[in-house]
Coordinates of C-alpha atoms in Angstrom, one line a residue:
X1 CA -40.9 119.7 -104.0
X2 CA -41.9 116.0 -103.4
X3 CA -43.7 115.3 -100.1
X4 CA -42.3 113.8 -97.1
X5 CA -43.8 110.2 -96.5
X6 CA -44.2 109.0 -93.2
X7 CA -42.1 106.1 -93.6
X8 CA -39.3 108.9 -94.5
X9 CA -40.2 110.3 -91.4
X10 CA -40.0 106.9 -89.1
X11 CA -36.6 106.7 -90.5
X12 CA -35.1 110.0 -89.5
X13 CA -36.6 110.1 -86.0
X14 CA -35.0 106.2 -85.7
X15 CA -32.0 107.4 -86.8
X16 CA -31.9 110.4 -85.0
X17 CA -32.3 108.8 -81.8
X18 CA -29.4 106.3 -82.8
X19 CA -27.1 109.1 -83.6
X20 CA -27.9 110.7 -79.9
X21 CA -27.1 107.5 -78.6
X22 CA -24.0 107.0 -80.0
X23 CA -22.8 110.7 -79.2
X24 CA -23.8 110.0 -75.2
X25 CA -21.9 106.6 -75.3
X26 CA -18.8 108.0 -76.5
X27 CA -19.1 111.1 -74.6
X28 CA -19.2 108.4 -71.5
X29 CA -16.2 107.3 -72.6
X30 CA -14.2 109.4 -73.1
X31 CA -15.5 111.3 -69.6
X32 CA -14.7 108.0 -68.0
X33 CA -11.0 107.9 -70.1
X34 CA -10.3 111.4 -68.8
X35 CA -7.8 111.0 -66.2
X36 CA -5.4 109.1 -68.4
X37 CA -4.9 112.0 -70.6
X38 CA -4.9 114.4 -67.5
X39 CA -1.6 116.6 -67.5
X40 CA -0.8 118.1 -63.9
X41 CA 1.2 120.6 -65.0
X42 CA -1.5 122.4 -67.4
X43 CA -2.1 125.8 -66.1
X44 CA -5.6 125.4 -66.3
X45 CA -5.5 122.8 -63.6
X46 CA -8.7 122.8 -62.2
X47 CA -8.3 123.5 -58.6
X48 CA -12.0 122.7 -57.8
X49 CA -10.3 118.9 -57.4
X50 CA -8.4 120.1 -54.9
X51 CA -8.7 118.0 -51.6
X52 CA -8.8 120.5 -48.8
X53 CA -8.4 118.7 -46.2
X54 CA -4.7 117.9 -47.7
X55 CA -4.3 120.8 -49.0
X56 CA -4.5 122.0 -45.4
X57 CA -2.5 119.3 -44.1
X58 CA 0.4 119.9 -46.5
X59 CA 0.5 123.4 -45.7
X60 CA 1.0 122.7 -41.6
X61 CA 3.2 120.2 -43.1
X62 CA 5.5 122.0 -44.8
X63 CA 6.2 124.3 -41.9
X64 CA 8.3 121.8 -39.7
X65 CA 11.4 122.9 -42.4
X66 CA 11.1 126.0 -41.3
X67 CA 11.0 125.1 -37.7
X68 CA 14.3 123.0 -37.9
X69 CA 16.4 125.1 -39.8
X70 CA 19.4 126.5 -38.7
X71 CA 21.8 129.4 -39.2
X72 CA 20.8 132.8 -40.1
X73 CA 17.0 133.0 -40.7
X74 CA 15.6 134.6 -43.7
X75 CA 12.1 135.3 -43.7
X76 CA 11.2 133.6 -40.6
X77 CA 7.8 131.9 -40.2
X78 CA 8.1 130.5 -36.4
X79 CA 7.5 133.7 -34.0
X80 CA 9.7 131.2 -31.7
X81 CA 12.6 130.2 -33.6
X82 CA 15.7 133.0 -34.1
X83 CA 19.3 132.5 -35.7
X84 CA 21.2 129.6 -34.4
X85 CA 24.1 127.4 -35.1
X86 CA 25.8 130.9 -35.9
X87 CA 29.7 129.3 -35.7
X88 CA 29.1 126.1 -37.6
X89 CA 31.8 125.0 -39.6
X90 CA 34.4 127.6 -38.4
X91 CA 37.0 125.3 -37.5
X92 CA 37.5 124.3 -40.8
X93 CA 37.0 127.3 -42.4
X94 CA 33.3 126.5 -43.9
X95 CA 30.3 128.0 -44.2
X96 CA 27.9 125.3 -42.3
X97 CA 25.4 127.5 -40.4
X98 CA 22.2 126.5 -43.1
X99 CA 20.8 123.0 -43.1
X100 CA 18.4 121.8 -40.4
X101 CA 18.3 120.0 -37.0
X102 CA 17.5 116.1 -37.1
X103 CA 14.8 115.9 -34.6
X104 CA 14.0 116.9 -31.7
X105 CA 18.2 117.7 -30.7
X106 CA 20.5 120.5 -32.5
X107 CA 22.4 117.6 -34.1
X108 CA 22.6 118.2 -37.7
X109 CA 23.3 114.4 -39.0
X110 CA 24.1 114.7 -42.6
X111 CA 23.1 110.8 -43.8
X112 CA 19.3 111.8 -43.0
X113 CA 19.4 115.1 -44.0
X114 CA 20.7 114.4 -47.2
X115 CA 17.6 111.5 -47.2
X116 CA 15.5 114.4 -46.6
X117 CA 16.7 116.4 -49.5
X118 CA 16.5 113.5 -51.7
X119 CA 12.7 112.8 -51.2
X120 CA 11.7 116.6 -50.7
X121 CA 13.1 116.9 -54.6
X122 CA 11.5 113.5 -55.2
X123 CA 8.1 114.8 -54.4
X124 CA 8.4 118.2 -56.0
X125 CA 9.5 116.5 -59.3
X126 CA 6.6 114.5 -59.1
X127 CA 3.7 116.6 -57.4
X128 CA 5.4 120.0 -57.9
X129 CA 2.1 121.3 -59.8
X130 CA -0.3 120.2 -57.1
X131 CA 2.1 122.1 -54.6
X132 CA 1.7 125.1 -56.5
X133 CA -1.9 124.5 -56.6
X134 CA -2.2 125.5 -52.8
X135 CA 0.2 128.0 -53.1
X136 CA 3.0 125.7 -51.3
X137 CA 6.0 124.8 -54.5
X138 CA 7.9 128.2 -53.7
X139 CA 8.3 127.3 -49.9
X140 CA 9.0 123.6 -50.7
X141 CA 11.6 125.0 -53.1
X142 CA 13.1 127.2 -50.3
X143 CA 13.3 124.2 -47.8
X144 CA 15.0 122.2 -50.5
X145 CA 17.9 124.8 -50.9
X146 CA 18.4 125.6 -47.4
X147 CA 19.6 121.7 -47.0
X148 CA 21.2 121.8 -50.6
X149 CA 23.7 125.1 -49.9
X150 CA 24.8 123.2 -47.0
X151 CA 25.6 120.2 -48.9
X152 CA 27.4 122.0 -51.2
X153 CA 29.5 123.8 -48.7
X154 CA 29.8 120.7 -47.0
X155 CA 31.8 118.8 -50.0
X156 CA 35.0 121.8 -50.0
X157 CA 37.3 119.3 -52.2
X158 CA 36.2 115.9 -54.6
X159 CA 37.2 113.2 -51.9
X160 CA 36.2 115.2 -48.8
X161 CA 32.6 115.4 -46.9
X162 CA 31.3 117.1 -43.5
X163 CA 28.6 114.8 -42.4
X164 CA 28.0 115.5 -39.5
X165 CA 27.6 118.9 -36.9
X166 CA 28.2 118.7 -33.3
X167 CA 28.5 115.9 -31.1
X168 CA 25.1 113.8 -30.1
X169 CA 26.6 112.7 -26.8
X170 CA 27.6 116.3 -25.8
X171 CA 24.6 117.6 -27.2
X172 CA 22.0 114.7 -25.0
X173 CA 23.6 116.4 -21.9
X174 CA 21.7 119.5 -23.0
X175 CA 18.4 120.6 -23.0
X176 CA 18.2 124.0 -24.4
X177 CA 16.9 126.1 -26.8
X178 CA 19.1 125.7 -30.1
X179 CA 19.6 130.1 -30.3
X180 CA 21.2 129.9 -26.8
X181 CA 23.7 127.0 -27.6
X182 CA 27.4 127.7 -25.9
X183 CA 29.0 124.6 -26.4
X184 CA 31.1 123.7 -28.7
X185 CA 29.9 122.2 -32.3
X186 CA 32.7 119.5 -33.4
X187 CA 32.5 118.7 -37.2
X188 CA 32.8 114.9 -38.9
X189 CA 33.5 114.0 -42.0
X190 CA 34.9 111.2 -44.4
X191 CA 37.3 110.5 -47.0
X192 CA 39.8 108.5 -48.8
X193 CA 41.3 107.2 -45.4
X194 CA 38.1 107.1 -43.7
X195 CA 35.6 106.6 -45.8
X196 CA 31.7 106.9 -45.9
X197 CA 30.5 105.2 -49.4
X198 CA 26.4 105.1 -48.2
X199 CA 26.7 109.0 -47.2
X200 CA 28.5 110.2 -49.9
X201 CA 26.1 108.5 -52.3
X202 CA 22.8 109.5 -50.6
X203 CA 24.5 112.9 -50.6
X204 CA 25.1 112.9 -54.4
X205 CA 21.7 111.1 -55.2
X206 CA 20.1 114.5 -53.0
X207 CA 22.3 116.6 -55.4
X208 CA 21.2 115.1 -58.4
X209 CA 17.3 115.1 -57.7
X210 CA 18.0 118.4 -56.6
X211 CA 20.0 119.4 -59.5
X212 CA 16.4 118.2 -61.9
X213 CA 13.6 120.7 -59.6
X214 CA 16.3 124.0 -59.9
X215 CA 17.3 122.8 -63.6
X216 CA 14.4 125.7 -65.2
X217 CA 14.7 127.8 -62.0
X218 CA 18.2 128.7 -61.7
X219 CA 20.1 126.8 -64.0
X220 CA 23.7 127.3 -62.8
X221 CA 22.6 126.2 -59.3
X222 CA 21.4 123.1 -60.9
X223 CA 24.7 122.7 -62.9
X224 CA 26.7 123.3 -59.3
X225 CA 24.4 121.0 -58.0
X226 CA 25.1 118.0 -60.8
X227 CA 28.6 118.3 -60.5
X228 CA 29.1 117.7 -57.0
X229 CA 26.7 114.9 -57.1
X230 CA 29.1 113.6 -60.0
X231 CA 32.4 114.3 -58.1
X232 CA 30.5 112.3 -54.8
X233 CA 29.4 109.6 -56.5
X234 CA 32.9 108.7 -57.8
X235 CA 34.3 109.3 -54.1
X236 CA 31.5 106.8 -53.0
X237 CA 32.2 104.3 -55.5
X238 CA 36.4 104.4 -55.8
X239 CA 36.1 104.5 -51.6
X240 CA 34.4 102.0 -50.6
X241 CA 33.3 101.6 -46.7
X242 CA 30.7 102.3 -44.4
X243 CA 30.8 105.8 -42.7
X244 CA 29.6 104.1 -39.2
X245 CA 32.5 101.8 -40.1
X246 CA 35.2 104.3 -40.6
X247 CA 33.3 107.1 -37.7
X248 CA 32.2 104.5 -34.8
X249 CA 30.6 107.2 -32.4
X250 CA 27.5 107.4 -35.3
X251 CA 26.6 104.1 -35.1
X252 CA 24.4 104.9 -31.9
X253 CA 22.8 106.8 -34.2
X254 CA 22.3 106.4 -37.6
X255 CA 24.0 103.9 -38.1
X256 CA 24.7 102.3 -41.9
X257 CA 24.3 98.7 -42.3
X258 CA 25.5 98.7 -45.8
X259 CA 25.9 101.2 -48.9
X260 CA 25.0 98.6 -52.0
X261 CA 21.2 100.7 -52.2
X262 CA 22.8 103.7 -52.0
X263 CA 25.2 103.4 -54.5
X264 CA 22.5 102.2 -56.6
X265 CA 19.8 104.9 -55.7
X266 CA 22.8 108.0 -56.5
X267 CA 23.1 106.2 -59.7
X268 CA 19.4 106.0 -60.5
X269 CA 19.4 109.7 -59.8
X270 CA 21.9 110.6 -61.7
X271 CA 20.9 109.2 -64.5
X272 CA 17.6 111.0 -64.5
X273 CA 19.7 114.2 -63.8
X274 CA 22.0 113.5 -67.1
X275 CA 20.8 111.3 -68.8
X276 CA 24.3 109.5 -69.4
X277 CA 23.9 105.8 -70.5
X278 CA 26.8 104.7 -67.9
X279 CA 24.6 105.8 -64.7
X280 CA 21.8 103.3 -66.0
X281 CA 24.6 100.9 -67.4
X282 CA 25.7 101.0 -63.5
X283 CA 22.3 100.3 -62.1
X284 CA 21.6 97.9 -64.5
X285 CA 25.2 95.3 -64.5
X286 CA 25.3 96.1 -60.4
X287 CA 21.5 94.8 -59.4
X288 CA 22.9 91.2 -58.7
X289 CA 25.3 92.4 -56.4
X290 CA 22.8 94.7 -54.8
X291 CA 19.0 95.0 -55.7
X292 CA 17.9 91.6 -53.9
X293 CA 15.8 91.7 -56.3
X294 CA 12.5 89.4 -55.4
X295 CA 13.4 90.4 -51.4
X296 CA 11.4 93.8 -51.1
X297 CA 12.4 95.4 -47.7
X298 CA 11.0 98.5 -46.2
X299 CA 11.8 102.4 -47.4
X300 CA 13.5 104.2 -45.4
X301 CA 16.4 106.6 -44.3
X302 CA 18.7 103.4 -43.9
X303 CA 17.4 101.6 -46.6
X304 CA 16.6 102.8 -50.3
X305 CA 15.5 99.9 -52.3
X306 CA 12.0 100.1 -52.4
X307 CA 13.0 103.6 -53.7
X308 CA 15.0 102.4 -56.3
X309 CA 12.8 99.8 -57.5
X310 CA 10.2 102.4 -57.9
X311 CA 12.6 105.3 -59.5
X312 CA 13.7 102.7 -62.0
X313 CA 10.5 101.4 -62.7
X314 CA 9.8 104.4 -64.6
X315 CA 12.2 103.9 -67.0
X316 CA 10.2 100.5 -67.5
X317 CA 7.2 102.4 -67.7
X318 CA 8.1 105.1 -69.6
X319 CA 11.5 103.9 -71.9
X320 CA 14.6 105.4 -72.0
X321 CA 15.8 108.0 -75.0
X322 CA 18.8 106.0 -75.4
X323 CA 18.4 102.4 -76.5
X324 CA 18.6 99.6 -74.0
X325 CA 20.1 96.5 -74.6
X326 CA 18.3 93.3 -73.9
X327 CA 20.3 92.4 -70.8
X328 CA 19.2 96.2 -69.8
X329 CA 15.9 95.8 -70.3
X330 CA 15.8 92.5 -68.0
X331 CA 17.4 94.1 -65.3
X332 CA 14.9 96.5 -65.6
X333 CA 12.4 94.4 -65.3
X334 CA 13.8 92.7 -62.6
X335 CA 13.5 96.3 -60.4
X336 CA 9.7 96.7 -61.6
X337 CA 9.0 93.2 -61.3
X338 CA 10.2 93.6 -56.9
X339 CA 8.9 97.0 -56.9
X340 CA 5.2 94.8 -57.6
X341 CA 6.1 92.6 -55.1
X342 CA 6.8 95.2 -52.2
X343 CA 3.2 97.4 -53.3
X344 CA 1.2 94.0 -53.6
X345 CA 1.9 93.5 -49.7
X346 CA 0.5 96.7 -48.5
X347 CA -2.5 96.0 -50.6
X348 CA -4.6 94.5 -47.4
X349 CA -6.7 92.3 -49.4
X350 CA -3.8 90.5 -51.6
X351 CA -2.8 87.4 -51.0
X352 CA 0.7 88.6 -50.2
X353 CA -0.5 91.0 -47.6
X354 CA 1.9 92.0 -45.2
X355 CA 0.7 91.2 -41.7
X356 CA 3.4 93.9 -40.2
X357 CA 0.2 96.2 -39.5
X358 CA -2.5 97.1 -36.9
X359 CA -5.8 96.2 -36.3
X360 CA -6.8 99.3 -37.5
X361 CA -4.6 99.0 -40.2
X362 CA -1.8 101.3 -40.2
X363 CA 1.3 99.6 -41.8
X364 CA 3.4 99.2 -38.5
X365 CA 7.2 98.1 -38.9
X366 CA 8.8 98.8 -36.0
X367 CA 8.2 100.2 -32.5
X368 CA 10.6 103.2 -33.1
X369 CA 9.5 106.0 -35.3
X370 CA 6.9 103.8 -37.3
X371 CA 5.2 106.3 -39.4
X372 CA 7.9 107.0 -41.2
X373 CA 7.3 103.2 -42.2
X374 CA 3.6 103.4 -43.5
X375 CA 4.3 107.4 -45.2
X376 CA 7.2 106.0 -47.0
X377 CA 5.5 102.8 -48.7
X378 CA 2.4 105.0 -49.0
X379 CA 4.2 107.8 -51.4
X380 CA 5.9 105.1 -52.6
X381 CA 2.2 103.3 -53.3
X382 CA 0.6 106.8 -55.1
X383 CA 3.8 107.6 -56.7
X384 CA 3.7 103.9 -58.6
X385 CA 0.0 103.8 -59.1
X386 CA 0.4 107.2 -60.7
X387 CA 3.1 105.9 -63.3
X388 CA 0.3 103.1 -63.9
X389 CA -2.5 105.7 -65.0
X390 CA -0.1 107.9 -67.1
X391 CA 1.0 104.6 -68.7
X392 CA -2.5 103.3 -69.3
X393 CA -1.1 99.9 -67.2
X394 CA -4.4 98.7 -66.5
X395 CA -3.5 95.9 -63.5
X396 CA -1.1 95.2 -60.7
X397 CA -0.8 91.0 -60.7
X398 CA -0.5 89.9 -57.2
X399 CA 0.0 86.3 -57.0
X400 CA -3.5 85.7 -59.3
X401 CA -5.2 88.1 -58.9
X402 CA -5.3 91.8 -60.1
X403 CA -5.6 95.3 -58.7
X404 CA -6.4 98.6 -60.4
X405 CA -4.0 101.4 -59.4
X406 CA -6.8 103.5 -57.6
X407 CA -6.4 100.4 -55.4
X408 CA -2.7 101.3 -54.7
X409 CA -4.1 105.3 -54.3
X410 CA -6.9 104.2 -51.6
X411 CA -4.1 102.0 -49.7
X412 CA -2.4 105.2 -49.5
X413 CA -5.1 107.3 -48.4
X414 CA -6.1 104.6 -45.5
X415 CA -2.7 105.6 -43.9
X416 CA -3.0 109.1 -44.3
X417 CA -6.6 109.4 -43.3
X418 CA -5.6 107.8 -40.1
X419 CA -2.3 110.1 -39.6
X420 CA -4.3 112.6 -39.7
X421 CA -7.1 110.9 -37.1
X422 CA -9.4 108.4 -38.5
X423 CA -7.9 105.6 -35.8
X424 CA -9.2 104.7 -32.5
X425 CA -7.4 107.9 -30.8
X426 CA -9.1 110.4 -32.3
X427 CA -5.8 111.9 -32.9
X428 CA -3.8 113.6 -35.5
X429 CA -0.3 112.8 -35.7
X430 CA 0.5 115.5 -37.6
X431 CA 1.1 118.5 -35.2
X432 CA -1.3 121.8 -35.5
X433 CA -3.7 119.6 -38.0
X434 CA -7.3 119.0 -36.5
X435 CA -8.3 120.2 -33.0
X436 CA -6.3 117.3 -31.2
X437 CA -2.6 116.5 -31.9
X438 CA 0.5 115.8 -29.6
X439 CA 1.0 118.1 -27.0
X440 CA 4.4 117.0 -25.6
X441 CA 6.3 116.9 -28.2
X442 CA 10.4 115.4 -27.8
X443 CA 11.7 118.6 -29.3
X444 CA 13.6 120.8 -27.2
X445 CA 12.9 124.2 -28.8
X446 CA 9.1 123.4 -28.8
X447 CA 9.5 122.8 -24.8
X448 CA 11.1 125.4 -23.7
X449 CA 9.5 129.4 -23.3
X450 CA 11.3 132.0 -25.5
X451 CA 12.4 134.2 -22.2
X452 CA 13.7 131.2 -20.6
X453 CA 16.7 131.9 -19.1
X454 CA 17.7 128.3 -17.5
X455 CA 20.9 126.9 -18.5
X456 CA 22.7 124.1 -20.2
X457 CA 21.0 121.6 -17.4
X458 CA 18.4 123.4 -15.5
X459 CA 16.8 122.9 -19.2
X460 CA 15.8 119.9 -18.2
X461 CA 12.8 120.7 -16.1
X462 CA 11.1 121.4 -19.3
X463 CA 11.6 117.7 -20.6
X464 CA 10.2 116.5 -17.7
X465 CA 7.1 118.9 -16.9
X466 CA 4.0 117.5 -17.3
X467 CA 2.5 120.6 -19.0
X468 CA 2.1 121.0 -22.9
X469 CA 5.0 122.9 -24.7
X470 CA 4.6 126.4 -24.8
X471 CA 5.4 126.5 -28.6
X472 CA 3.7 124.3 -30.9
X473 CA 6.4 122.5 -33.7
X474 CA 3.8 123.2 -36.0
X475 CA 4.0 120.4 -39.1
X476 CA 5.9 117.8 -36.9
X477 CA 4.9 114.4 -37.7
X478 CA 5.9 112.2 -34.4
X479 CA 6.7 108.8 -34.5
X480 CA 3.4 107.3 -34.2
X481 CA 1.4 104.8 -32.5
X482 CA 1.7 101.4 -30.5
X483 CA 0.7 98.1 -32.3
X484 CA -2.3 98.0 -30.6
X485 CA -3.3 101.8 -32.0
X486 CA -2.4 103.3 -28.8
X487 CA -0.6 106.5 -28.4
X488 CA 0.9 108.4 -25.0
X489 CA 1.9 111.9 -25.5
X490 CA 4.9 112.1 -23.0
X491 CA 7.7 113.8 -24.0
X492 CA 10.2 111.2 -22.7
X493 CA 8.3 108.4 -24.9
X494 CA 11.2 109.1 -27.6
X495 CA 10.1 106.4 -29.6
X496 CA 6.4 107.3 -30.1
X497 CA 7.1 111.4 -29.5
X498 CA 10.2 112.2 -30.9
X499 CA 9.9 113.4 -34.9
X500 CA 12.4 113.8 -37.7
X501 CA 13.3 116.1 -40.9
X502 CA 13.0 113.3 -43.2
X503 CA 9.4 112.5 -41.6
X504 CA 8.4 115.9 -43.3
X505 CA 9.9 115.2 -46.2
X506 CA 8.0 111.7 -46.8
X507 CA 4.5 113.2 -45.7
X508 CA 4.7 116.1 -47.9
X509 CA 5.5 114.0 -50.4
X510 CA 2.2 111.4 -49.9
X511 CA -0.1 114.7 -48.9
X512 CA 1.1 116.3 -52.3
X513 CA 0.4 113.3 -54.2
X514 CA -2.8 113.0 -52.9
X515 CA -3.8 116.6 -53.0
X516 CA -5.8 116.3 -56.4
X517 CA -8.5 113.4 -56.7
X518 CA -6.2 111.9 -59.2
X519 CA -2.7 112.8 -60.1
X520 CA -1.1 112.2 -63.3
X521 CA 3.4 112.3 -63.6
X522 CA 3.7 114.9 -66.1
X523 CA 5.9 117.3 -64.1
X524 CA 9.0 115.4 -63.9
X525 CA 10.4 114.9 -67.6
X526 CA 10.0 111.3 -68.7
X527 CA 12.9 109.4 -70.1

């Protein structure tokens, strides 16, 4: 054998060293390159990047479902909530006991609730694997269907909806607990005389994202599911009208101030459900009449466009398996392109900022209920910068300059860091998270004692006491703070105390996206 030189020898310790170097650069690369490939819904998740402070959040949250349902309680979580609403939807011969109470009343108001149902199946689509992660999907599952068999039952014929449960008037001259209710429980609904084109659409677009999250569970649910959203969405678009229009006593309420977003959102979702070429042919020739696009406006239960944007930005994202025409593909565009303009103005250091925010800087919209402003364009915010990542979009453009979607994800996590009480109060908004919340909560079952025996109006001492509520509406996210960050925790401060279904349904979506320290979109089925 012929003897090593040491020149022979220079040369494989040289290139020994450049072959380590080479292996730890693209071992750093594709370490740093992880995320994109990421799939949530591997079930080897690795739960050690599990948040636990959300993960503990969104299991209080998820709780307030189970506080505000109705009817005959199955496996009851709330020691201080029994069977209620026992009657509803005799007169008509309908099965309307399920569903859930609005807020802090025994109202059931159909418009929101179906809202609610609409962004609970939203967010399980989406974040379903990081729900199941904390041990949460099954519940968020069961909350879903409790609103969804009342839907059902409440749509007995194609051009007929119940929308509404008992009378708000009646029911504000009360203060009780909703298991002692005596009076009666009138029922609402709309149809081909009288009809309600912006409920019956948010109704079928519940029915349809519903329809997607039971499709592998129970798959004859999801088909009963998918065909009432069908039959509504024609009802909705051959009768057109505005439910507060056609049923003036809900204006004081939830009133509608059109149904163009609606119809638009029920089409989006049901062309996810189907994947029929007419729903997207819908979304796509009707955006001129509807979408304003390059006018974002604020999510919300009254107004869905900064939903729709977003939805049908994933078809942008993402394509379609059917092909799109060029017109198509504009339009789509057109939704992506205002969906960028609604996220660039919650990023606080674009230059198209919204200044509708505090000084602590919680998006802040409006005096009433404003969280559910800032949860709904933060879900909106992760939701979007997670179809960026699974993409591999790199930027955001925002008038010049450009932002990286974990930009978008710690916007996001600003608001819900201060829900939950990094602001000046010290306080969490969300009830039974963190060793100081809301005490007086608007919510009559919450104020009242179980072995109360006061009446329809001697109730009303509990409203007005001064002590905290003897049961705690566990997962209730109130309406929020003051624009100067301030909060007072009286339970006649409706506007700051009061809190809603579809508030739980926009924080457990947001909490569940931000569970993980990065998500990734794999659980809902891209076009």
């Amino acid at each position: 054998m012929e003897k090593e030189s040491p020149k022979d020898k220079r040369w494989f310790w040289r290139g020994l060293v450049l072959f380590s170097f080479v292996a730890f650069v693209l071992a750093a690369v594709l370490f740093s390159f992880r995320k994109y490939f990421h799939r949530s819904d591997s079930s080897n998740a690795d739960t050690n990047q599990v948040v636990n402070k959300y993960a503990n959040a969104l299991s209080i949250a998820m709780r307030f479902f189970d506080v505000q349902k109705s009817g005959k309680l199955v496996n009851n979580k709330i020691a201080w909530r029994g069977d209620s609403a026992m009657g509803d939807g005799s007169e008509a011969n309908l099965d309307l006991t399920k569903g859930m109470f609005d807020a802090g009343d025994h109202v059931k108001f159909g418009f929101p609730m179906a809202f609610t149902a609409t962004v609970l199946s939203w967010s399980i689509l989406e974040y379903g694997n990081n729900m199941k992660l904390v041990n949460e999907l099954e519940n968020a599952h069961e909350s879903l269907k409790w609103i969804t068999d009342f839907l059902i039952n409440a749509h007995p014929s194609d051009n007929v909806l119940y929308i509404q449960v008992g009378d708000p008037k009646l029911d504000h001259t009360c203060w009780e607990r909703p298991e002692v209710m005596t009076r009666k429980r009138p029922l609402t609904h709309v149809n081909a005389t009288y009809p309600g084109t912006d409920v019956a659409a948010e109704t079928a677009a519940a029915m349809a994202a519903a329809s997607l999250v039971f499709a592998s569970i129970d798959s004859a649910y999801s088909e009963t599911l998918l065909k009432h959203a069908q039959q509504l969405f024609k009802f909705a678009v051959t009768y057109r009208g505005l439910y507060s229009i056609s049923i003036p006593g809900v204006q004081e309420f939830y009133n509608s101030t059109g149904f163009g977003d609606e119809l638009l959102w029920a089409a989006a979702w049901l062309y996810h459900a189907t994947e029929e070429k007419s729903y997207l042919r819908y979304v796509t020739t009707n955006g001129n009449a509807f979408a304003n696009w390059g006018n974002p406006s604020w999510f919300s239960w009254e107004n869905k466009l900064a939903g729709v944007q977003v939805l049908l930005s994933r078809v942008n994202f993402f394509g379609s398996k059917e092909d799109i025409s060029t017109e198509e593909s504009l339009s789509l565009q057109l939704y992506r392109q205002t969906a960028e303009t609604f996220l660039c103005g919650l990023l606080p250091e674009s230059p198209t900022a919204t200044s509708q925010r505090t000084a602590d800087g919680l998006v802040w919209v409006n005096q009433w209920n404003p969280l559910q402003y800032s949860v709904a364009s933060s879900f909106l915010a992760v939701v979007y910068s997670d179809y960026m990542l699974c993409s591999q979009t790199s930027n955001l453009y925002c008038s010049g300059e450009l932002y990286e979607p974990t930009e978008l994800r710690n916007f996001a996590v600003s608001q819900l860091d201060y829900i939950l009480g990094n602001n000046r109060m010290e306080i969490s908004y969300l009830v039974g998270y963190g060793s100081r919340y809301p005490q007086q909560v608007h919510h009559r079952g919450a104020s009242i004692p179980v072995d109360d025996n006061s009446n329809c109006s001697d109730g009303f001492k509990w409203l007005h006491t001064r002590e905290p509520n003897p049961n705690v509406a566990v997962g209730a996210l109130v309406g929020g703070p003051s624009l100067s960050d301030t909060y007072m925790d009286f339970r006649n401060n409706i506007s700051q105390s009061e809190t809603t279904t579809y508030n739980s349904a926009l924080i457990v979506g947001l909490i569940s996206g931000l569970i993980t320290s990065s998500s990734q979109v794999e659980s809902f089925v891209k076009n």
